[in-house]
XYZ file of C-alpha atoms in Angstrom:
604
model
C 63.873 164.051 143.479
C 66.481 161.467 143.922
C 67.453 159.096 141.472
C 65.743 155.941 140.882
C 68.212 152.708 141.938
C 67.146 148.947 141.897
C 67.197 147.750 145.746
C 69.484 144.699 146.366
C 68.237 141.334 146.884
C 68.493 141.358 150.732
C 66.689 144.855 151.242
C 63.961 143.362 148.720
C 64.063 140.470 150.373
C 63.106 141.854 153.655
C 60.153 144.208 152.163
C 58.669 140.906 150.373
C 58.803 139.496 154.097
C 56.930 141.929 155.801
C 54.176 141.014 153.733
C 54.009 137.326 154.006
C 55.040 137.420 157.670
C 53.568 139.771 159.344
C 54.056 137.565 163.173
C 54.652 134.301 163.967
C 51.206 132.899 163.293
C 51.944 134.075 159.802
C 54.698 131.962 159.643
C 52.862 128.798 161.474
C 50.620 129.462 158.494
C 53.107 129.307 155.568
C 54.581 126.049 157.116
C 51.678 124.092 157.733
C 50.031 125.092 154.222
C 53.464 123.522 152.646
C 53.384 120.205 154.332
C 49.075 120.177 153.461
C 50.452 120.411 150.334
C 53.103 117.747 150.478
C 50.781 115.909 151.131
C 50.935 115.136 154.834
C 48.655 113.404 157.132
C 49.980 114.008 160.504
C 51.364 117.632 161.400
C 52.422 118.066 164.434
C 53.543 121.934 165.496
C 55.591 122.613 168.510
C 55.922 126.482 169.761
C 58.386 127.851 172.297
C 57.494 131.747 173.192
C 54.315 131.566 171.119
C 56.574 131.368 168.412
C 59.002 134.114 169.081
C 61.650 131.508 170.192
C 60.768 128.836 167.804
C 58.430 127.416 165.950
C 59.064 123.283 164.873
C 56.523 121.933 161.947
C 57.204 118.614 161.299
C 55.338 116.349 158.781
C 55.060 113.155 157.020
C 54.587 114.523 153.511
C 56.594 113.960 150.357
C 59.949 115.743 151.689
C 62.159 116.740 149.029
C 65.586 115.648 147.536
C 68.758 117.662 147.410
C 68.480 118.995 144.622
C 65.090 121.182 145.546
C 66.438 122.021 149.118
C 68.459 124.731 147.423
C 65.861 125.962 145.097
C 63.272 125.895 148.030
C 64.550 129.303 149.863
C 64.994 130.700 146.307
C 61.981 133.485 145.477
C 59.236 132.819 143.395
C 60.451 128.731 143.062
C 58.057 127.025 143.339
C 56.291 123.271 142.500
C 52.377 124.311 142.492
C 52.340 125.890 139.344
C 54.416 126.532 135.934
C 52.803 129.554 134.301
C 50.067 132.250 134.550
C 47.564 130.039 133.328
C 47.950 127.820 136.423
C 47.001 130.909 138.549
C 42.679 130.178 136.938
C 43.121 126.990 138.634
C 45.003 126.558 141.728
C 44.314 123.079 143.965
C 46.867 124.191 146.228
C 47.507 126.462 149.157
C 50.282 127.735 148.179
C 51.377 128.502 144.826
C 53.736 132.314 144.593
C 56.871 130.333 145.638
C 57.459 133.167 148.796
C 57.016 131.201 152.046
C 60.096 129.628 152.938
C 62.428 132.881 150.970
C 60.168 135.460 153.392
C 60.513 133.414 156.775
C 64.432 132.444 156.119
C 64.719 136.334 155.528
C 63.750 137.823 158.843
C 64.915 134.357 161.051
C 67.178 131.528 161.473
C 65.902 128.760 159.755
C 66.756 124.676 159.750
C 65.337 122.175 157.648
C 65.516 118.458 157.587
C 63.840 116.542 154.993
C 63.910 112.839 153.100
C 61.541 111.618 150.649
C 60.522 108.160 151.409
C 62.372 105.112 149.924
C 65.744 107.481 150.041
C 68.149 106.146 152.274
C 69.169 109.471 153.155
C 67.829 112.902 153.908
C 69.127 116.385 153.356
C 69.695 119.324 156.038
C 70.045 122.829 155.079
C 70.834 125.656 157.724
C 69.567 129.655 156.413
C 70.377 132.575 158.512
C 68.861 136.346 157.325
C 67.823 134.598 153.619
C 71.397 133.472 153.230
C 71.645 129.473 152.780
C 75.059 128.793 155.238
C 75.357 124.738 154.611
C 73.790 121.998 153.423
C 74.495 118.570 154.104
C 73.059 114.841 154.502
C 71.389 114.210 157.263
C 69.315 110.600 158.813
C 65.681 111.666 159.906
C 62.733 110.232 159.398
C 60.388 110.747 156.209
C 58.918 113.811 155.705
C 59.854 117.372 156.584
C 60.962 119.441 159.644
C 61.619 123.126 159.712
C 62.680 124.711 162.558
C 62.566 128.556 162.799
C 63.986 130.382 165.785
C 64.668 134.142 166.895
C 61.834 135.390 164.303
C 62.640 139.127 163.515
C 66.287 138.792 164.882
C 67.394 141.487 162.192
C 64.287 143.528 162.027
C 63.890 145.083 166.136
C 61.237 147.417 165.417
C 59.152 144.469 163.840
C 60.308 142.368 166.485
C 59.256 145.137 169.634
C 56.227 145.424 167.497
C 54.880 141.670 168.574
C 52.300 141.139 171.294
C 53.423 138.570 174.479
C 54.730 135.396 173.773
C 50.966 134.211 175.210
C 49.076 136.805 172.629
C 51.052 135.623 170.056
C 51.089 131.699 170.831
C 46.752 131.975 170.958
C 46.705 133.377 167.704
C 48.284 130.194 166.482
C 46.337 128.035 168.078
C 43.356 129.640 166.750
C 44.696 129.077 163.305
C 45.541 125.668 163.835
C 42.104 124.901 164.850
C 40.962 126.282 162.012
C 43.161 124.851 159.699
C 42.159 121.117 161.225
C 38.524 122.261 160.665
C 39.750 122.468 157.187
C 41.343 119.024 156.807
C 39.513 116.581 159.306
C 41.270 113.997 157.359
C 44.970 115.198 158.680
C 46.061 114.367 162.448
C 46.982 117.821 163.530
C 49.113 118.310 166.871
C 49.917 121.752 168.873
C 52.861 121.437 171.524
C 53.746 123.899 173.970
C 57.637 123.627 174.892
C 56.951 119.697 173.507
C 54.041 119.497 175.731
C 50.832 118.650 173.749
C 47.909 121.090 174.093
C 45.919 120.073 171.435
C 45.102 117.386 168.313
C 42.667 116.480 166.280
C 42.116 112.457 165.265
C 42.284 112.671 161.625
C 39.309 110.337 160.717
C 38.331 112.211 157.808
C 35.062 112.890 159.658
C 34.149 117.025 160.086
C 32.473 116.410 163.183
C 35.657 114.568 165.233
C 37.173 117.344 164.588
C 34.419 120.233 165.346
C 34.387 118.036 168.443
C 38.261 118.449 169.476
C 38.312 122.013 168.867
C 35.156 123.085 170.450
C 34.673 120.427 172.851
C 32.178 117.317 173.160
C 29.378 119.203 174.468
C 29.247 121.948 171.921
C 29.963 119.090 169.052
C 26.874 117.667 170.085
C 25.230 120.856 169.652
C 25.837 121.243 166.117
C 23.061 120.670 163.312
C 23.947 118.684 160.409
C 24.049 120.952 156.533
C 24.886 120.129 153.158
C 23.635 121.013 149.822
C 24.868 120.840 146.640
C 23.563 123.336 143.097
C 25.400 121.503 139.787
C 29.482 122.482 140.650
C 28.608 124.012 143.757
C 28.825 121.681 147.089
C 28.206 122.667 151.000
C 28.850 120.417 154.112
C 29.058 121.223 157.353
C 27.792 122.231 160.899
C 25.577 124.645 162.429
C 24.964 125.596 165.589
C 22.167 125.892 167.335
C 20.746 129.482 168.478
C 21.478 128.633 172.078
C 25.378 128.870 171.496
C 25.799 131.942 169.836
C 28.696 133.887 170.518
C 29.740 137.670 171.141
C 32.005 137.938 167.841
C 32.599 135.996 164.381
C 35.648 134.126 165.778
C 33.184 130.852 165.706
C 32.164 131.297 162.294
C 34.619 129.095 160.402
C 34.324 129.061 156.106
C 36.563 126.730 154.378
C 36.651 126.879 150.495
C 38.070 123.900 148.429
C 39.848 122.741 151.909
C 41.061 126.101 152.534
C 40.623 128.282 155.565
C 39.296 131.780 154.563
C 37.653 135.144 155.449
C 34.407 135.464 152.408
C 32.237 138.683 153.807
C 29.730 136.833 151.172
C 29.565 134.055 153.096
C 29.162 135.655 156.256
C 26.469 137.671 155.439
C 24.822 134.595 153.940
C 25.438 132.955 157.484
C 23.815 135.555 159.359
C 20.834 136.108 157.418
C 19.765 132.649 157.896
C 20.115 133.038 161.414
C 18.098 136.760 161.328
C 14.788 136.419 163.882
C 16.692 132.990 165.526
C 19.799 135.464 167.860
C 19.402 137.951 170.187
C 21.078 141.124 169.002
C 24.394 141.264 168.683
C 24.456 138.126 169.277
C 26.588 135.732 166.634
C 26.308 132.225 165.178
C 28.808 128.826 165.542
C 29.190 127.370 162.042
C 31.897 125.569 160.519
C 30.706 125.041 156.785
C 33.289 123.557 153.857
C 32.285 124.828 150.506
C 33.288 122.884 146.866
C 33.765 124.993 144.163
C 35.471 124.701 140.745
C 38.689 126.062 140.882
C 38.081 128.580 138.116
C 35.061 130.265 140.158
C 37.685 130.571 142.912
C 40.579 133.460 142.902
C 42.608 133.370 145.943
C 45.023 135.254 144.192
C 43.263 138.519 146.371
C 45.880 139.018 149.834
C 49.606 138.378 150.143
C 48.496 136.011 153.551
C 45.832 134.194 150.847
C 43.220 134.477 153.587
C 41.190 136.627 151.829
C 39.397 135.428 148.466
C 36.940 136.471 145.546
C 33.890 133.751 144.399
C 32.928 134.602 141.021
C 29.518 133.214 141.434
C 29.653 135.040 144.623
C 25.287 135.867 145.063
C 24.872 132.081 143.980
C 26.963 130.881 146.513
C 25.724 132.615 149.613
C 21.887 131.599 148.309
C 22.975 128.356 148.291
C 24.505 129.092 152.165
C 20.947 131.225 153.476
C 18.913 128.161 152.085
C 20.682 125.356 153.433
C 21.483 126.793 156.521
C 17.480 128.413 156.880
C 16.277 123.864 156.278
C 18.473 123.233 158.484
C 16.870 125.521 161.561
C 14.135 124.967 160.486
C 13.379 121.802 162.655
C 12.380 121.059 166.325
C 16.175 119.756 166.931
C 16.795 123.266 167.137
C 14.977 123.929 170.646
C 17.178 124.193 173.422
C 16.409 122.625 176.512
C 13.950 125.085 178.466
C 15.244 126.218 181.391
C 13.638 128.503 184.156
C 15.171 131.647 184.641
C 15.978 132.639 188.164
C 17.341 135.971 187.253
C 16.252 139.647 187.931
C 13.273 139.857 185.848
C 9.629 141.048 186.493
C 6.866 138.372 185.038
C 3.006 139.520 184.308
C 0.326 137.481 183.492
C -3.621 138.231 182.335
C -5.780 136.178 184.525
C -8.922 134.701 182.563
C -11.332 135.683 185.281
C -10.869 139.259 184.477
C -9.127 140.237 181.179
C -10.115 143.902 181.582
C -7.220 143.601 184.070
C -3.178 142.918 184.508
C -1.629 142.335 187.435
C 2.311 143.038 187.993
C 3.717 140.584 189.782
C 7.592 141.844 191.129
C 10.829 140.028 191.099
C 13.034 142.887 193.242
C 16.402 141.631 192.498
C 17.507 144.081 190.043
C 16.279 147.020 191.945
C 17.535 146.643 194.853
C 16.743 148.970 197.945
C 19.302 151.513 199.218
C 19.545 151.012 202.893
C 18.124 154.691 204.004
C 15.157 154.075 201.353
C 11.535 153.451 202.402
C 11.114 149.650 201.377
C 7.490 150.706 200.601
C 8.184 152.719 197.956
C 11.139 150.919 196.510
C 9.465 146.952 196.363
C 5.812 147.753 196.570
C 3.277 145.481 197.059
C 1.884 143.803 193.618
C 0.484 146.160 191.632
C -2.868 145.813 190.141
C -4.129 148.709 187.674
C -6.753 148.960 185.274
C -6.140 147.913 181.776
C -6.883 151.234 179.817
C -8.019 149.010 176.495
C -4.631 149.986 174.678
C -1.201 147.508 175.851
C 0.656 151.013 175.055
C 0.275 152.269 178.455
C -0.041 151.327 181.966
C -1.093 154.188 184.125
C -0.439 154.238 187.932
C -2.745 156.041 190.587
C -1.861 159.154 190.843
C -1.769 159.189 194.775
C 1.622 158.090 194.611
C 3.223 159.910 191.649
C 4.343 162.935 193.617
C 5.136 162.100 197.417
C 7.138 165.583 198.659
C 9.696 163.763 200.501
C 10.798 162.001 197.865
C 11.057 165.250 195.868
C 13.384 166.984 198.580
C 15.899 163.732 198.412
C 16.176 164.366 194.646
C 16.640 167.796 194.208
C 19.411 167.889 197.181
C 21.202 164.486 194.877
C 20.761 165.778 191.786
C 21.825 169.701 192.022
C 25.561 169.371 190.892
C 24.452 167.450 188.238
C 21.301 169.439 186.825
C 19.500 166.405 186.316
C 15.901 167.121 186.597
C 13.636 165.804 189.189
C 11.428 163.467 187.778
C 8.326 161.572 188.632
C 6.872 158.234 186.817
C 3.520 158.650 185.075
C 3.285 156.033 182.700
C 5.719 153.087 181.105
C 5.330 153.280 177.277
C 5.463 150.250 174.494
C 6.562 149.042 177.485
C 9.983 149.933 176.650
C 10.297 153.605 177.722
C 9.307 155.215 181.510
C 7.308 158.082 180.839
C 8.286 160.901 183.258
C 7.360 164.274 184.943
C 9.592 167.338 185.499
C 8.936 170.939 186.324
C 9.804 172.027 182.350
C 7.956 169.196 180.554
C 7.405 165.418 180.297
C 10.529 163.666 179.538
C 10.955 160.255 178.257
C 13.796 157.396 179.755
C 15.460 154.461 178.341
C 14.487 152.140 180.876
C 17.373 149.346 179.615
C 20.112 152.690 178.652
C 19.138 153.899 181.783
C 19.576 151.387 183.742
C 22.732 150.185 181.920
C 24.540 153.397 182.735
C 23.659 152.321 186.898
C 24.818 149.276 186.947
C 27.636 150.250 185.038
C 28.779 153.083 187.525
C 27.622 150.002 190.476
C 30.041 148.074 189.277
C 32.712 150.569 189.037
C 32.784 151.555 192.093
C 33.038 147.950 193.601
C 36.492 147.738 191.958
C 38.542 144.576 193.292
C 34.959 143.891 195.864
C 32.881 141.709 193.474
C 31.010 139.854 196.223
C 30.188 136.263 194.258
C 27.370 134.207 194.171
C 28.141 130.269 193.919
C 26.021 128.758 191.481
C 23.500 125.979 192.301
C 25.038 123.715 189.336
C 28.351 124.457 188.551
C 28.684 125.216 184.426
C 31.150 123.293 182.130
C 33.431 125.576 179.877
C 34.756 123.600 177.035
C 36.921 126.237 175.499
C 39.584 126.416 172.593
C 43.155 125.891 172.986
C 43.899 129.631 172.061
C 40.863 130.314 174.883
C 42.188 128.203 177.532
C 45.667 130.429 177.532
C 44.028 133.225 177.635
C 42.052 132.188 180.350
C 44.802 131.015 182.417
C 46.694 134.246 181.985
C 43.430 135.744 182.964
C 42.212 133.880 185.539
C 43.969 136.186 188.447
C 41.668 139.056 187.129
C 38.201 137.076 186.901
C 39.184 135.885 190.590
C 39.221 139.321 191.950
C 36.232 140.243 189.985
C 34.335 137.572 191.543
C 34.191 134.624 189.345
C 35.496 131.184 190.621
C 36.732 129.338 188.119
C 38.555 125.499 188.413
C 40.733 124.367 185.486
C 39.998 120.621 185.168
C 43.110 120.305 182.680
C 43.107 120.829 179.219
C 41.132 122.793 177.544
C 38.632 122.150 180.166
C 37.170 124.569 183.087
C 34.259 124.587 185.882
C 32.603 127.560 186.562
C 31.125 127.502 190.272
C 30.765 131.091 190.675
C 30.294 134.867 189.129
C 29.822 138.219 190.544
C 26.258 138.541 192.437
C 25.621 141.326 189.787
C 25.357 138.796 187.276
C 21.381 138.002 185.980
C 20.980 134.147 187.278
C 21.267 132.026 183.988
C 23.449 133.874 182.165
C 27.122 133.860 184.277
C 28.498 131.275 181.115
C 27.658 133.163 178.778
C 29.044 136.183 180.287
C 32.155 135.135 180.654
C 32.344 133.286 177.365
C 31.837 137.016 175.785
C 33.904 138.191 178.041
C 36.991 135.644 176.392
C 35.797 136.805 172.874
C 36.307 140.477 173.382
C 39.730 140.153 175.017
C 40.669 137.662 172.335
C 39.450 139.784 169.615
C 42.074 142.654 170.956
C 44.886 139.837 171.441
C 46.263 141.016 174.252
C 45.825 140.331 178.284
C 44.544 143.517 179.667
C 45.486 145.761 183.161
C 43.267 145.552 186.038
C 40.997 148.901 185.227
C 40.939 147.484 181.780
C 39.517 144.434 182.544
C 37.166 146.256 185.379
C 35.611 148.484 182.320
C 35.105 145.531 180.812
C 33.111 143.544 182.874
C 31.338 146.502 184.014
C 29.581 146.954 180.736
C 29.059 143.876 179.976
C 27.699 143.346 183.530
C 25.342 145.948 182.720
C 24.239 145.260 179.470
C 23.306 141.902 180.428
C 22.025 142.843 183.606
C 19.846 145.492 183.047
C 15.756 145.588 182.073
C 15.273 144.865 178.637
C 12.875 146.240 176.662
C 9.370 145.175 175.985
C 9.591 144.068 179.571
C 7.048 145.820 181.889
C 8.034 147.311 184.915
C 5.933 148.288 188.106
C 5.864 151.955 189.380
C 8.331 151.236 192.363
C 10.517 150.175 190.389
C 10.903 152.960 187.983
C 10.388 155.315 190.857
C 13.466 153.484 191.969
C 15.415 153.513 188.655
C 14.929 157.173 188.134
C 16.429 157.744 191.765
C 19.573 155.909 190.830
C 20.004 157.401 187.899
C 19.919 160.644 189.237
C 22.848 159.529 191.390
C 25.044 158.122 188.318
C 27.878 160.224 187.458
C 27.128 160.581 184.095
C 23.135 159.858 183.978
C 22.523 160.994 180.631
C 24.195 158.181 178.320
C 24.379 154.763 178.509
C 28.192 153.171 178.409
C 27.870 152.913 174.976
C 26.573 156.336 174.487
C 23.499 156.061 173.345
C 20.941 158.684 175.323
C 19.176 157.681 177.989
C 16.611 160.453 178.157
C 14.669 162.995 175.623
C 13.031 165.741 176.775
C 9.975 167.514 175.489
C 9.626 170.820 177.442
C 6.467 172.576 178.326
C 6.738 174.605 175.503
C 7.353 172.217 173.290
C 3.857 170.664 174.405
C 2.283 174.190 173.460
C 3.917 174.671 170.345
C 2.649 171.322 169.251
C -1.132 171.583 170.631
C -0.842 175.141 169.183
C -2.071 176.967 172.373
């Protein structure tokens, strides 16, 4: 075993820097937190190459003296705490004294600062963690820190960075969250000197929410407030109609600090349970106030994760306040008639013993060579069995011999059974007969598989369907830069998008595969997905994700009734699929009870 040695200061500094400064967004976070702790009411962040080229953070805070500037870049030098006892009541965003020395260890840094009332300011230059020069300088009150060539002396870390647009999007998302946490501060985000985002700094949270998410979404937010002794809650919760596919639109603020807190996230989702479809996530901005001694912020090097000492009490207050806010009629979205691919049914008053199915055939479009009457039959009237569980179909249409021959020719190579629809169960499953027993098909999973493969087969040739009323899209800055990069991909797949400037886009058309009325939802889900991945996908990845999303949203849902012809058409299309046995997510499309299984269960 090698002898133990004490690492030199430079090596130790780079190791510590790797924990604090993982990428440009880490440096932006630390510098903005320093500006907030300095009492700034205006903060400007200017990025070049997504922060990889340059990060400049300017504020109008208290500034520093020449003596403090020379101390500020020493490790564990801080003005925020004086002893370990102060960690029990941390009232500032920073407190470890690691941010500036960690940034300086992996970048070239220039700081210019002046204390209000002082005649001159101070300029300090650092490279590789060493102070190269300190001299007087003329500057406005406050502090400006310029970080350039981030990770220039750690090439492996530099190569691990994503594209400049992806890194810039991460920085933009963080600035948005910090602006929501401090609505009284005017934030300004620039790219190469051009402003791309700002908040007014009025002190009203709704103004910050509107600046971040747009006025349309701001109008759809419901005020939330509650108090329980030393606990306080204020914020805004989105109506269920504002749901997204990821948790990226959940912002939790504790004592003015944007944090990740799983307990609060769980409480929020519990409050929305039953109000959102499966797989959808709420939109909310919630600001909690707790006693400093009830909050442990010294949990993670980036200070993003915190531990609430009264976690259950806080979660109960959050869930209760949200349930109260979501109980009123203000959460009801405007009723919009669904124009899409669905089957509707009604039970006429005159004949309560019968059910009439009315088909809208767009979901199961017939193939040119198929008999139109078999795929899109006239509305069928069937006698109810006295139970809503199953809808039996006329015997005369169950086993057409021509269809048997067609299916046998189609499925021989995949060994998919020749199936004949018998009934619909729940209605969620198709009961079908085959040569060797009973087959139960999950109608949603089967249709999802069919649509997924049909979408992939149309790569690069997705037909567009113009929207009768174009959809206005108000995005976050981080989403805007991503969408601009993705515009060619969206255009290749049938989306017609117009950039109105700033963070506003107009969705004029969408792939014709999409169910009508859900174009905006799918578009935003695609943006959420690739924002979470943090990269601009290549053409193949984009097509696969789009096909999966279209299939999931376009497929007939559990609980929707299907006429006999629609069930028959779905089974035929499933038989032609490359992989008919699972949906795109890997769930089975069909299960089988063999004749032998049935005989055994009936003890024959």
